[in-house]
Coordinates of C-alpha atoms and ligand atoms in Angstrom, one line a residue:
M1 CA 129.3 140.8 98.2
N2 CA 128.2 140.9 94.6
Q3 CA 126.2 138.2 92.7
H4 CA 126.8 137.5 89.0
I5 CA 123.8 138.2 86.8
K6 CA 125.0 137.7 83.3
N7 CA 128.2 138.4 81.3
N8 CA 129.5 141.7 82.8
V9 CA 126.4 142.5 84.9
Y10 CA 126.5 142.2 88.7
W11 CA 124.1 142.6 91.5
V12 CA 125.5 144.9 94.2
G13 CA 122.4 145.6 96.3
H14 CA 121.3 144.8 99.9
I15 CA 119.2 141.8 101.2
D16 CA 117.1 143.1 104.1
T17 CA 115.9 140.0 105.9
E18 CA 114.8 142.0 108.9
L19 CA 112.4 144.4 107.2
R20 CA 108.8 143.9 108.5
Q21 CA 107.2 147.3 107.6
F22 CA 107.7 149.4 104.5
H23 CA 106.5 152.8 103.4
G24 CA 106.6 153.8 107.1
S25 CA 104.1 151.2 108.5
D26 CA 101.8 151.2 105.4
Y27 CA 103.0 147.9 103.9
S28 CA 103.8 144.7 105.8
T29 CA 106.9 142.8 104.6
H30 CA 106.6 139.4 106.4
K31 CA 109.3 138.1 104.2
G32 CA 111.7 141.1 104.2
S33 CA 112.8 142.7 101.0
T34 CA 115.8 143.5 98.8
Y35 CA 117.1 146.7 97.4
N36 CA 118.5 145.6 94.1
S37 CA 121.4 147.7 92.6
Y38 CA 123.3 146.6 89.5
L39 CA 126.8 147.2 88.2
I40 CA 127.5 146.9 84.5
K41 CA 131.2 146.6 83.8
E42 CA 131.6 147.0 80.0
E43 CA 133.9 149.6 78.4
K44 CA 131.9 152.0 80.5
N45 CA 131.0 151.2 84.1
V46 CA 127.4 152.0 84.9
L47 CA 125.6 151.7 88.3
I48 CA 121.9 151.2 88.2
D49 CA 120.1 152.4 91.3
T50 CA 121.4 152.2 94.9
V51 CA 119.8 151.1 98.2
W52 CA 117.8 152.5 101.1
R53 CA 119.7 155.1 103.1
P54 CA 120.2 153.0 106.4
F55 CA 122.4 150.7 104.3
S56 CA 124.4 153.4 102.6
D57 CA 127.7 152.7 104.4
E58 CA 127.6 149.0 103.7
F59 CA 126.6 149.6 100.1
V60 CA 129.3 152.1 99.3
K61 CA 132.0 150.0 101.0
N62 CA 130.9 146.9 99.2
L63 CA 130.8 148.8 95.9
A64 CA 134.3 150.1 96.4
Q65 CA 135.4 146.4 96.7
E66 CA 133.9 145.7 93.3
I67 CA 135.2 148.7 91.4
D68 CA 137.3 151.8 91.9
L69 CA 134.5 154.3 92.5
N70 CA 136.2 156.9 90.3
K71 CA 135.9 154.5 87.4
I72 CA 132.1 154.6 87.6
D73 CA 131.2 156.5 84.3
A74 CA 127.5 156.9 85.0
I75 CA 124.7 156.2 87.5
V76 CA 121.2 155.5 86.3
A77 CA 118.5 156.5 88.9
N78 CA 115.4 154.7 87.6
H79 CA 113.3 156.0 90.4
G80 CA 113.8 158.7 93.1
E81 CA 112.1 157.0 96.0
V82 CA 114.5 156.7 99.0
D83 CA 114.6 152.9 99.0
H84 CA 116.6 153.2 95.7
S85 CA 118.2 156.6 95.9
G86 CA 119.0 156.8 99.6
A87 CA 122.7 155.7 99.3
L88 CA 123.3 158.3 96.5
V89 CA 124.0 160.9 99.1
Q90 CA 127.0 159.1 100.5
L91 CA 128.2 157.8 97.1
M92 CA 128.0 161.2 95.5
E93 CA 130.2 162.7 98.2
L94 CA 133.0 160.5 96.8
I95 CA 132.2 160.9 93.1
P96 CA 130.5 164.3 92.9
D97 CA 130.8 164.8 89.2
C98 CA 129.5 161.4 88.1
P99 CA 126.5 161.9 85.8
I100 CA 123.1 160.7 87.0
Y101 CA 120.7 159.6 84.2
C102 CA 117.1 160.0 85.2
T103 CA 113.8 161.4 83.9
A104 CA 113.0 165.1 84.3
K105 CA 110.7 164.2 87.2
G106 CA 113.5 162.2 88.6
V107 CA 115.5 165.4 88.9
D108 CA 112.6 167.0 90.7
S109 CA 112.3 164.1 93.1
L110 CA 116.1 163.8 93.8
K111 CA 116.6 167.5 94.2
G112 CA 113.6 167.8 96.4
Q113 CA 114.7 165.1 98.7
Y114 CA 118.4 165.6 98.9
H115 CA 118.9 169.3 97.9
K116 CA 122.0 168.5 95.9
D117 CA 122.8 169.9 92.4
W118 CA 124.2 166.7 91.1
N119 CA 125.3 166.3 87.4
F120 CA 121.9 165.3 86.2
K121 CA 121.4 164.0 82.6
V122 CA 117.7 164.0 81.7
V123 CA 116.5 161.1 79.5
K124 CA 113.2 160.1 78.0
T125 CA 111.8 157.0 76.3
G126 CA 114.1 155.9 73.4
D127 CA 117.2 157.7 74.6
T128 CA 120.3 155.5 74.8
L129 CA 123.5 155.4 76.7
D130 CA 126.4 153.6 75.0
V131 CA 128.2 151.3 77.5
G132 CA 130.7 150.0 75.0
N133 CA 131.5 146.6 73.6
G134 CA 128.5 147.1 71.2
K135 CA 126.0 147.3 74.0
S136 CA 123.8 150.2 75.1
L137 CA 121.2 151.0 77.7
V138 CA 117.8 152.1 76.2
F139 CA 115.6 154.1 78.5
V140 CA 111.9 153.7 78.9
E141 CA 109.8 156.1 80.9
M142 CA 107.4 154.2 83.3
T143 CA 105.3 157.1 84.3
M144 CA 103.0 156.2 87.2
L145 CA 104.5 152.8 87.6
H146 CA 104.4 153.7 90.3
W147 CA 105.6 157.3 90.6
P148 CA 105.6 160.0 87.9
D149 CA 109.4 159.8 87.8
S150 CA 109.7 156.0 87.4
M151 CA 111.8 154.6 84.5
A152 CA 113.2 151.3 83.3
C153 CA 116.1 150.6 81.1
Y154 CA 117.1 147.7 78.8
L155 CA 120.6 146.5 78.1
T156 CA 121.0 145.5 74.5
G157 CA 123.2 142.5 73.8
D158 CA 122.5 141.0 77.3
N159 CA 118.7 141.5 76.9
I160 CA 118.2 142.5 80.5
L161 CA 115.3 144.7 81.4
F162 CA 116.1 146.7 84.6
S163 CA 112.4 147.3 85.5
N164 CA 112.8 149.0 88.9
D165 CA 109.7 148.6 91.1
A166 CA 107.6 147.0 88.3
F167 CA 107.5 143.2 88.5
G168 CA 109.0 143.3 92.0
Q169 CA 108.0 141.8 95.3
H170 CA 109.0 142.4 98.9
Y171 CA 110.7 139.0 99.4
A172 CA 114.2 138.6 100.7
T173 CA 116.0 135.5 99.3
S174 CA 119.7 134.8 99.4
G175 CA 119.5 133.1 96.1
L176 CA 118.1 136.1 94.3
F177 CA 116.8 134.4 91.2
N178 CA 113.2 133.3 90.7
D179 CA 114.0 129.7 90.1
L180 CA 115.7 129.5 93.5
A181 CA 112.8 130.9 95.4
D182 CA 109.9 129.2 97.2
Q183 CA 107.3 129.4 94.4
C184 CA 104.2 129.7 96.6
V185 CA 105.8 132.6 98.5
L186 CA 107.0 134.2 95.3
D187 CA 103.5 134.0 93.7
Y188 CA 101.9 135.5 96.8
E189 CA 104.3 138.3 97.4
A190 CA 104.2 139.3 93.7
M191 CA 100.4 139.5 93.8
K192 CA 100.5 141.3 97.2
Y193 CA 102.9 143.9 95.8
Y194 CA 100.7 144.4 92.8
A195 CA 97.5 144.6 94.8
N196 CA 98.8 147.1 97.4
I197 CA 101.0 149.3 95.3
L198 CA 100.1 149.1 91.6
T199 CA 96.4 148.5 91.4
P200 CA 95.5 152.3 91.3
F201 CA 97.6 152.5 88.2
N202 CA 95.9 149.7 86.2
P203 CA 95.0 151.9 83.2
F204 CA 98.6 153.3 82.9
L205 CA 100.0 149.8 83.3
K206 CA 97.8 148.4 80.6
K207 CA 99.0 151.0 78.2
K208 CA 102.6 150.7 79.2
L209 CA 102.6 146.9 78.9
A210 CA 101.3 147.2 75.3
E211 CA 103.9 149.8 74.5
V212 CA 106.8 147.7 75.9
L213 CA 105.5 144.5 74.2
A214 CA 105.2 146.4 70.9
L215 CA 109.0 147.1 71.0
N216 CA 109.4 143.3 70.4
L217 CA 112.4 143.2 72.7
T218 CA 114.0 139.9 73.5
I219 CA 113.9 139.7 77.3
D220 CA 116.2 137.1 78.9
I221 CA 116.2 138.6 82.4
I222 CA 113.9 141.0 84.2
A223 CA 116.1 142.6 86.9
T224 CA 113.7 144.2 89.4
S225 CA 114.5 146.6 92.2
H226 CA 112.8 144.4 94.9
G227 CA 112.8 140.7 95.4
V228 CA 113.8 138.0 92.9
I229 CA 115.4 138.5 89.5
W230 CA 113.3 136.8 86.9
R231 CA 115.6 134.6 84.7
D232 CA 113.5 131.4 84.4
N233 CA 110.7 132.2 82.0
P234 CA 110.9 135.9 82.8
L235 CA 107.8 136.7 80.8
Q236 CA 105.6 134.8 83.3
I237 CA 105.5 137.9 85.5
V238 CA 104.6 140.1 82.5
E239 CA 101.7 137.7 81.6
K240 CA 100.5 137.9 85.3
Y241 CA 100.6 141.7 85.2
A242 CA 98.6 141.7 81.9
A243 CA 95.9 139.7 83.8
W244 CA 96.1 141.7 87.0
C245 CA 95.8 145.1 85.4
D246 CA 92.6 144.0 83.6
D247 CA 90.3 144.4 86.7
Y248 CA 91.4 140.9 87.9
Q249 CA 89.2 138.6 89.9
E250 CA 88.9 135.0 90.8
N251 CA 85.8 133.0 92.0
Q252 CA 86.2 134.3 95.6
I253 CA 84.2 136.3 98.0
T254 CA 85.9 138.0 101.0
V255 CA 84.1 139.0 104.2
V256 CA 85.8 141.7 106.3
Y257 CA 84.5 143.0 109.6
D258 CA 85.3 144.2 113.1
T259 CA 83.2 143.4 116.1
M260 CA 82.7 144.8 119.6
W261 CA 80.6 142.2 121.4
E262 CA 80.6 139.3 118.9
G263 CA 77.3 140.2 117.2
T264 CA 78.9 141.4 114.0
R265 CA 81.3 138.5 114.0
K266 CA 78.4 136.1 114.2
L267 CA 76.8 137.8 111.2
A268 CA 80.1 137.6 109.3
D269 CA 80.3 133.8 109.9
S270 CA 76.7 133.3 109.1
I271 CA 76.9 135.3 105.8
A272 CA 79.9 133.2 104.9
A273 CA 78.0 130.0 105.7
G274 CA 75.1 131.1 103.5
I275 CA 77.5 131.8 100.5
V276 CA 79.1 128.3 100.9
E277 CA 75.6 126.7 101.2
A278 CA 74.5 128.3 98.0
D279 CA 77.6 127.9 95.9
K280 CA 80.0 125.0 96.5
D281 CA 82.5 126.3 94.0
V282 CA 83.2 129.8 95.4
T283 CA 86.1 130.4 97.8
V284 CA 85.0 132.3 100.8
K285 CA 87.5 134.0 103.2
V286 CA 86.6 135.8 106.4
Y287 CA 88.8 138.3 108.2
N288 CA 88.5 140.4 111.3
I289 CA 90.3 143.5 110.1
S290 CA 91.6 144.5 113.6
K291 CA 93.2 141.1 113.9
T292 CA 94.5 140.6 110.4
D293 CA 97.2 142.4 108.4
K294 CA 95.5 145.0 106.2
N295 CA 97.8 144.4 103.2
D296 CA 97.1 140.6 103.3
V297 CA 93.3 141.3 103.4
I298 CA 93.7 143.7 100.4
T299 CA 95.4 140.9 98.5
E300 CA 92.4 138.7 99.2
I301 CA 90.0 141.5 98.0
F302 CA 92.1 141.9 94.9
K303 CA 91.4 138.3 94.1
S304 CA 87.7 138.6 94.9
K305 CA 84.7 139.2 92.8
M306 CA 82.8 140.5 95.9
V307 CA 83.6 142.0 99.2
V308 CA 81.2 142.0 102.2
V309 CA 82.0 144.6 104.9
G310 CA 80.6 144.6 108.4
S311 CA 80.9 147.0 111.4
P312 CA 79.0 147.7 114.6
T313 CA 77.8 151.3 115.0
V314 CA 79.7 153.5 117.3
G315 CA 79.0 157.2 117.8
N316 CA 76.4 157.0 114.9
D317 CA 79.2 155.8 112.6
I318 CA 81.5 153.0 111.4
L319 CA 84.0 151.5 113.8
G320 CA 87.4 153.2 113.3
S321 CA 89.2 150.0 112.2
V322 CA 86.7 149.3 109.5
A323 CA 86.5 153.0 108.4
G324 CA 90.3 153.1 108.1
F325 CA 90.2 150.0 106.0
L326 CA 87.5 151.3 103.7
H327 CA 89.6 154.4 103.2
F328 CA 92.5 152.1 102.1
M329 CA 90.2 150.2 99.8
R330 CA 89.0 153.4 98.1
S331 CA 92.6 154.6 97.5
L332 CA 93.4 151.4 95.5
K333 CA 90.6 152.2 93.0
M334 CA 89.7 148.5 92.3
K335 CA 87.1 148.1 89.6
N336 CA 84.6 145.3 88.7
K337 CA 83.8 144.2 92.2
K338 CA 80.5 143.7 93.9
A339 CA 79.9 144.5 97.5
A340 CA 77.5 144.4 100.4
S341 CA 77.4 145.5 104.1
F342 CA 76.2 144.4 107.5
G343 CA 76.5 145.1 111.2
C344 CA 74.9 144.8 114.7
F345 CA 74.0 147.8 116.7
G346 CA 72.4 148.7 120.1
W347 CA 70.8 152.1 119.5
T348 CA 71.0 153.9 116.2
G349 CA 72.6 151.5 113.7
E350 CA 74.0 153.8 111.0
A351 CA 77.1 151.8 110.2
P352 CA 75.8 149.3 107.6
K353 CA 74.2 152.0 105.4
K354 CA 77.3 154.3 105.7
I355 CA 79.5 151.4 104.6
A356 CA 77.3 150.7 101.6
D357 CA 77.4 154.4 100.7
Y358 CA 81.2 154.5 101.1
L359 CA 81.6 151.4 98.9
K360 CA 79.4 152.9 96.2
E361 CA 81.4 156.1 96.2
S362 CA 84.5 154.0 96.0
G363 CA 83.3 152.3 92.8
Y364 CA 82.0 149.1 94.2
N365 CA 78.7 147.7 92.9
V366 CA 76.5 147.3 96.0
V367 CA 74.1 144.4 95.3
D368 CA 72.1 143.9 98.4
E369 CA 70.4 146.1 101.1
P370 CA 72.6 146.6 104.2
L371 CA 71.9 144.0 106.9
R372 CA 71.1 145.7 110.2
I373 CA 70.6 143.6 113.3
K374 CA 69.7 145.2 116.7
W375 CA 71.5 143.8 119.7
N376 CA 72.9 140.3 119.6
P377 CA 71.4 138.2 116.7
D378 CA 69.0 135.5 117.8
L379 CA 68.4 132.4 115.7
D380 CA 65.9 134.2 113.3
E381 CA 68.4 136.9 112.8
I382 CA 71.3 134.5 112.2
A383 CA 69.0 132.9 109.6
Q384 CA 68.6 136.3 107.9
A385 CA 72.4 136.6 107.6
V386 CA 72.6 133.1 106.1
E387 CA 69.9 134.1 103.6
M388 CA 71.8 137.2 102.8
G389 CA 74.9 135.0 102.1
K390 CA 72.8 132.9 99.7
R391 CA 71.5 135.9 97.9
L392 CA 75.1 137.3 97.6
A393 CA 76.3 133.9 96.2
K394 CA 73.7 134.3 93.4
A395 CA 74.1 138.0 92.8
Ligands
FEO401 FE1 110.8 150.7 95.6 FE2 108.9 153.2 94.6 O1 110.3 152.4 95.5

């Protein structure tokens, strides 16, 4: 099944409604995903990207319904990651001489993964591929968005930007276009995708957005490689990226913790109550990290101006669930966020200070002394947590 995109451009990808985990189990996909592949049928026939390897057979059979495979003049591999290149293996067995246009690092990636000496054509920013009928594909390297090999291409005449991972979302919709999607889900999934995948590359993104905007391209459609295709006001997602890559924050504070015997949980709730008492305008969200999806919590932290992290002390250290989450937070390199820490303990109580140190090393601005409460908090100690919340609201 194809879907018509515009003029002689068709979607020939795969809608994966069953997907619930991506990148192994590192990214939750509550709404599934799509692997978007596109077929341009002008004087030349060009395929842009393929799909994830488990769907190779369906993909190649479907593609053969759309076009005599031997009439595909070129394949563009915008990105080597397997969710877009996986079906190349099966396809190239049928058309082994078909040229594959990609970046130099794309060759490295594809050769490294599939060990095939395909007919690679290396391109860089500004190179073009004439597709006939007065149209051409213009290549734009998208280095570090989100891999070193990433690339986008722009179809002149139809004004379609094939952006690959950039501007995508893990969101399976049958309608495929942004105006046909549930707007709340779309907004959330686009931000979650940015927060969990693209945040570490904010400085690259800022530069690349300026570079692309300086080209003054008319963009009628942004055809991503995951999720919806932006055809209704496509620049809305570019504007969102411009805001998100600029150390984004809203008026929100997120409290994240784990607890063993409810003490640290009581502190989390009391700190949240103190924040709310001191500032009626701030949004406060509280999550037990061992009971909440980590990618959803990261999305909340991405929106926050402050994160407050709590853990009991176990083996003189931070509880594993919280330590793992702190590691994930650090890898995302978020900037311009304040932080604080807390936790109950029975004997030694190192965790709150260790959390504060870790947050500082990760680039967070720790604004309060770690709150350490021995055993289960009594009413005075609950009041201390509330007071801490009030201070944090004013910090
Ligand atoms: Fe959708 Fe980086 O692969």
